[in-house]
Tab-separated table of C-alpha atoms in Angstrom:
chain	number	residue	atom	x	y	z
A	63	UNK	CA	51.824	-13.507	-54.533
A	64	UNK	CA	50.458	-16.207	-52.289
A	65	UNK	CA	47.133	-17.721	-53.169
A	66	UNK	CA	44.293	-18.746	-50.887
A	67	UNK	CA	45.448	-21.175	-48.231
A	68	UNK	CA	43.432	-23.499	-46.024
A	69	UNK	CA	44.358	-25.452	-42.946
A	70	UNK	CA	44.331	-28.249	-42.136
A	71	UNK	CA	44.448	-30.006	-45.482
A	72	UNK	CA	42.862	-33.064	-43.914
A	73	UNK	CA	40.828	-33.417	-40.762
A	74	UNK	CA	39.566	-36.696	-39.340
A	75	UNK	CA	37.232	-36.477	-36.373
A	76	UNK	CA	34.700	-38.542	-34.537
A	77	UNK	CA	30.972	-38.066	-34.679
A	78	UNK	CA	29.854	-35.480	-32.163
A	79	UNK	CA	33.140	-33.572	-32.022
A	80	UNK	CA	33.719	-29.901	-32.786
A	81	UNK	CA	35.980	-28.817	-35.675
A	82	UNK	CA	37.378	-25.557	-36.979
A	83	UNK	CA	38.535	-25.037	-40.542
A	84	UNK	CA	40.684	-22.038	-41.388
A	85	UNK	CA	40.931	-19.971	-44.574
A	86	UNK	CA	43.561	-17.349	-45.402
A	87	UNK	CA	42.384	-15.334	-48.414
A	88	UNK	CA	44.543	-13.493	-50.903
A	89	UNK	CA	45.748	-10.261	-49.299
A	90	UNK	CA	43.438	-7.382	-50.120
A	91	UNK	CA	40.503	-9.510	-51.226
A	92	UNK	CA	37.419	-8.198	-49.476
A	93	UNK	CA	35.037	-10.998	-50.419
A	94	UNK	CA	35.377	-14.502	-48.966
A	95	UNK	CA	33.243	-17.547	-49.693
A	96	UNK	CA	32.880	-21.002	-48.149
A	97	UNK	CA	31.688	-23.974	-50.191
A	98	UNK	CA	31.211	-27.670	-49.497
A	99	UNK	CA	31.962	-30.161	-52.241
A	100	UNK	CA	30.929	-33.788	-52.047
A	101	UNK	CA	32.447	-36.387	-54.365
A	102	UNK	CA	31.152	-36.030	-57.889
A	103	UNK	CA	29.256	-32.832	-57.144
A	104	UNK	CA	29.781	-29.164	-57.745
A	105	UNK	CA	30.733	-26.785	-54.942
A	106	UNK	CA	27.719	-26.008	-52.762
A	107	UNK	CA	27.544	-22.448	-51.454
A	108	UNK	CA	27.600	-22.107	-47.656
A	109	UNK	CA	28.316	-18.483	-46.742
A	110	UNK	CA	29.746	-15.295	-48.194
A	111	UNK	CA	31.549	-12.486	-46.323
A	112	UNK	CA	32.002	-8.934	-47.476
A	113	UNK	CA	34.596	-7.565	-45.093
A	114	UNK	CA	33.852	-8.726	-41.557
A	115	UNK	CA	30.146	-9.306	-41.998
A	116	UNK	CA	28.329	-12.313	-43.388
A	117	UNK	CA	26.501	-10.872	-46.390
A	118	UNK	CA	24.718	-14.138	-47.174
A	119	UNK	CA	24.633	-17.223	-44.940
A	120	UNK	CA	21.688	-18.851	-46.635
A	121	UNK	CA	23.708	-21.931	-47.587
A	122	UNK	CA	24.603	-23.015	-44.070
A	123	UNK	CA	22.724	-26.307	-43.674
A	124	UNK	CA	21.760	-25.893	-40.004
A	125	UNK	CA	22.741	-24.172	-36.779
A	126	UNK	CA	25.644	-26.552	-36.190
A	127	UNK	CA	27.544	-24.584	-38.835
A	128	UNK	CA	28.935	-21.141	-38.121
A	129	UNK	CA	31.619	-18.974	-39.706
A	130	UNK	CA	33.450	-15.849	-38.624
A	131	UNK	CA	35.815	-13.326	-40.158
A	132	UNK	CA	36.535	-10.961	-37.254
A	133	UNK	CA	39.180	-8.769	-38.888
A	134	UNK	CA	38.047	-8.992	-42.476
A	135	UNK	CA	40.846	-11.312	-43.522
A	136	UNK	CA	41.185	-14.841	-42.104
A	137	UNK	CA	37.955	-16.793	-41.750
A	138	UNK	CA	37.101	-19.826	-39.641
A	139	UNK	CA	34.298	-22.267	-40.408
A	140	UNK	CA	33.095	-23.947	-37.234
A	141	UNK	CA	31.095	-27.151	-37.111
A	142	UNK	CA	29.577	-28.352	-33.852
A	143	UNK	CA	28.449	-31.879	-33.035
A	144	UNK	CA	29.777	-33.222	-36.310
A	145	UNK	CA	27.807	-35.897	-38.149
A	146	UNK	CA	28.964	-38.448	-40.731
A	147	UNK	CA	27.024	-36.534	-43.359
A	148	UNK	CA	29.302	-33.537	-42.817
A	149	UNK	CA	32.165	-35.449	-44.456
A	150	UNK	CA	33.177	-33.543	-47.585
A	151	UNK	CA	35.775	-31.231	-49.061
A	152	UNK	CA	35.362	-27.717	-47.681
A	153	UNK	CA	36.557	-25.063	-50.107
A	154	UNK	CA	37.240	-21.421	-49.434
A	155	UNK	CA	37.484	-18.779	-52.139
A	156	UNK	CA	38.283	-15.070	-52.145
A	157	UNK	CA	37.578	-12.336	-54.648
A	158	UNK	CA	38.845	-8.786	-55.108
A	159	UNK	CA	35.274	-7.642	-55.710
A	160	UNK	CA	36.265	-5.135	-58.348
A	161	UNK	CA	33.933	-3.948	-61.076
A	162	UNK	CA	36.240	-5.400	-63.689
A	163	UNK	CA	37.260	-8.553	-61.847
A	164	UNK	CA	35.072	-10.702	-59.668
A	165	UNK	CA	36.855	-13.996	-60.233
A	166	UNK	CA	36.782	-16.262	-57.227
A	167	UNK	CA	40.165	-17.782	-56.375
A	168	UNK	CA	39.820	-21.106	-54.613
A	169	UNK	CA	41.988	-22.590	-51.915
A	170	UNK	CA	43.135	-26.225	-51.945
A	171	UNK	CA	40.380	-27.234	-49.541
A	172	UNK	CA	40.124	-29.107	-46.275
A	173	UNK	CA	38.953	-32.689	-46.557
A	174	UNK	CA	36.816	-33.427	-43.501
A	175	UNK	CA	36.102	-37.023	-42.551
A	176	UNK	CA	33.695	-37.728	-39.714
A	177	UNK	CA	33.942	-41.290	-38.446
B	20	UNK	CA	16.646	-19.873	-55.158
B	21	UNK	CA	18.772	-20.428	-58.211
B	22	UNK	CA	19.030	-23.917	-59.720
B	23	UNK	CA	21.661	-24.766	-62.318
B	24	UNK	CA	21.460	-27.927	-64.393
B	25	UNK	CA	24.397	-29.178	-66.435
B	26	UNK	CA	24.650	-31.748	-69.227
B	27	UNK	CA	26.197	-34.111	-70.029
B	28	UNK	CA	27.663	-35.517	-66.839
B	29	UNK	CA	30.446	-37.240	-68.799
B	30	UNK	CA	31.837	-36.516	-72.241
B	31	UNK	CA	34.515	-38.332	-74.225
B	32	UNK	CA	35.975	-36.816	-77.376
B	33	UNK	CA	38.891	-37.593	-79.651
B	34	UNK	CA	41.820	-35.231	-79.490
B	35	UNK	CA	41.276	-32.402	-81.935
B	36	UNK	CA	37.476	-32.645	-81.857
B	37	UNK	CA	35.193	-30.087	-80.238
B	38	UNK	CA	33.407	-30.440	-76.909
B	39	UNK	CA	30.191	-28.711	-75.888
B	40	UNK	CA	28.774	-28.530	-72.373
B	41	UNK	CA	25.330	-27.061	-71.746
B	42	UNK	CA	23.756	-25.482	-68.684
B	43	UNK	CA	20.369	-24.054	-67.818
B	44	UNK	CA	19.488	-21.780	-64.929
B	45	UNK	CA	16.212	-20.928	-63.263
B	46	UNK	CA	16.538	-17.405	-61.845
B	47	UNK	CA	16.042	-14.782	-64.536
B	48	UNK	CA	17.802	-12.265	-62.248
B	49	UNK	CA	21.134	-14.084	-62.618
B	50	UNK	CA	23.525	-11.958	-64.628
B	51	UNK	CA	26.965	-13.513	-64.288
B	52	UNK	CA	27.961	-16.959	-65.547
B	53	UNK	CA	31.459	-18.296	-64.849
B	54	UNK	CA	32.929	-21.615	-65.925
B	55	UNK	CA	35.444	-23.452	-63.752
B	56	UNK	CA	37.833	-26.285	-64.567
B	57	UNK	CA	38.798	-28.718	-61.831
B	58	UNK	CA	41.559	-31.236	-62.449
B	59	UNK	CA	41.678	-34.347	-60.329
B	60	UNK	CA	42.616	-33.516	-56.740
B	61	UNK	CA	43.016	-29.826	-57.477
B	62	UNK	CA	41.038	-26.677	-56.787
B	63	UNK	CA	38.510	-25.208	-59.253
B	64	UNK	CA	39.967	-22.509	-61.517
B	65	UNK	CA	38.062	-19.959	-63.567
B	66	UNK	CA	38.541	-20.456	-67.313
B	67	UNK	CA	36.020	-18.019	-68.749
B	68	UNK	CA	32.999	-16.009	-67.675
B	69	UNK	CA	30.218	-14.063	-69.330
B	70	UNK	CA	27.870	-11.325	-68.201
B	71	UNK	CA	24.245	-11.043	-69.186
B	72	UNK	CA	24.781	-8.058	-71.472
B	73	UNK	CA	26.909	-10.173	-73.814
B	74	UNK	CA	25.782	-13.076	-76.000
B	75	UNK	CA	29.133	-14.663	-76.689
B	76	UNK	CA	32.714	-14.483	-75.471
B	77	UNK	CA	35.825	-16.192	-76.834
B	78	UNK	CA	39.266	-16.808	-75.426
B	79	UNK	CA	41.509	-18.775	-77.771
B	80	UNK	CA	40.048	-22.325	-77.979
B	81	UNK	CA	37.296	-21.633	-75.453
B	82	UNK	CA	34.017	-19.853	-76.065
B	83	UNK	CA	30.847	-19.362	-74.068
B	84	UNK	CA	27.414	-18.460	-75.411
B	85	UNK	CA	24.467	-17.139	-73.436
B	86	UNK	CA	20.767	-17.125	-74.317
B	87	UNK	CA	18.997	-15.088	-71.643
B	88	UNK	CA	15.562	-15.659	-73.103
B	89	UNK	CA	15.929	-19.411	-72.876
B	90	UNK	CA	18.041	-19.186	-69.731
B	91	UNK	CA	20.786	-21.398	-70.993
B	92	UNK	CA	24.492	-21.041	-71.633
B	93	UNK	CA	27.108	-23.286	-73.152
B	94	UNK	CA	30.854	-23.878	-73.118
B	95	UNK	CA	32.569	-24.731	-76.366
B	96	UNK	CA	36.114	-26.094	-76.500
B	97	UNK	CA	37.632	-26.473	-79.948
B	98	UNK	CA	40.703	-28.483	-80.995
B	99	UNK	CA	40.640	-30.381	-77.722
B	100	UNK	CA	43.907	-31.547	-76.193
B	101	UNK	CA	44.590	-34.232	-73.554
B	102	UNK	CA	45.304	-31.504	-70.996
B	103	UNK	CA	41.706	-30.343	-71.395
B	104	UNK	CA	40.650	-33.517	-69.551
B	105	UNK	CA	39.067	-32.399	-66.273
B	106	UNK	CA	35.707	-31.736	-64.638
B	107	UNK	CA	34.044	-28.544	-65.832
B	108	UNK	CA	31.486	-26.665	-63.737
B	109	UNK	CA	29.129	-23.970	-64.919
B	110	UNK	CA	27.723	-21.498	-62.416
B	111	UNK	CA	25.276	-18.650	-62.146
B	112	UNK	CA	25.168	-15.627	-59.902
B	113	UNK	CA	23.180	-12.491	-59.310
B	114	UNK	CA	24.968	-9.232	-58.676
B	115	UNK	CA	27.816	-9.745	-61.093
B	116	UNK	CA	29.379	-12.562	-59.146
B	117	UNK	CA	29.704	-10.689	-55.867
B	118	UNK	CA	26.828	-12.584	-54.408
B	119	UNK	CA	26.064	-16.262	-53.902
B	120	UNK	CA	27.277	-18.420	-56.783
B	121	UNK	CA	25.313	-21.559	-57.639
B	122	UNK	CA	27.274	-24.305	-59.373
B	123	UNK	CA	26.129	-27.030	-61.722
B	124	UNK	CA	26.856	-30.688	-61.023
B	125	UNK	CA	29.847	-30.878	-63.342
B	126	UNK	CA	30.866	-32.515	-66.611
B	127	UNK	CA	33.770	-34.920	-66.661
B	128	UNK	CA	35.531	-34.381	-69.979
B	129	UNK	CA	37.924	-37.010	-71.266
B	130	UNK	CA	40.019	-36.206	-74.313
B	131	UNK	CA	41.303	-39.383	-75.907
B	132	UNK	CA	44.732	-39.020	-77.567
């Protein structure tokens, strides 16, 4: 079946603008995660959804970052008043959250560049 | 919160030799430790994982060991091949991986033919 997909693959914006990044998880996966990965670093946890609710948003760096998953499937990461420091690869992952399988399947990412 | 440290940051080995990557974690409550492989320009992919009730797990040429007392775990790759060249990330999680996952900083492995 189809894997995790993310759109757009690349996003270039100007400082101060608003951006939305979309994640389509694997069908049936109840858990969805957002990470940010800077060059040469490991993925940095941002937020985790179980169903429609954010179970853990402790990784969101500040109140300019917000994420939603209104129907428990597709999720959107929203960044307001973007700053140059927000430039990074934004990765989404989903997991079936089964007792015997909690592997996280990653999407290809959205590379965000803030000029 | 959890902090995961990973060493070395780069590792070069001759084809056929073994490679070992080591990680330490800080939160004694962590109980799930996955390892991901990320090839250049691609997404991270799980290669092996281990839970805290197990000390060692093997899958063909890959093995992971866990020492809960010392709070460290290691990835061992034997008979390395050029296609093993990639960045490897260790990670730690509480709640069996359902919760927040904290990644290490990565090890760039180069296998020289």
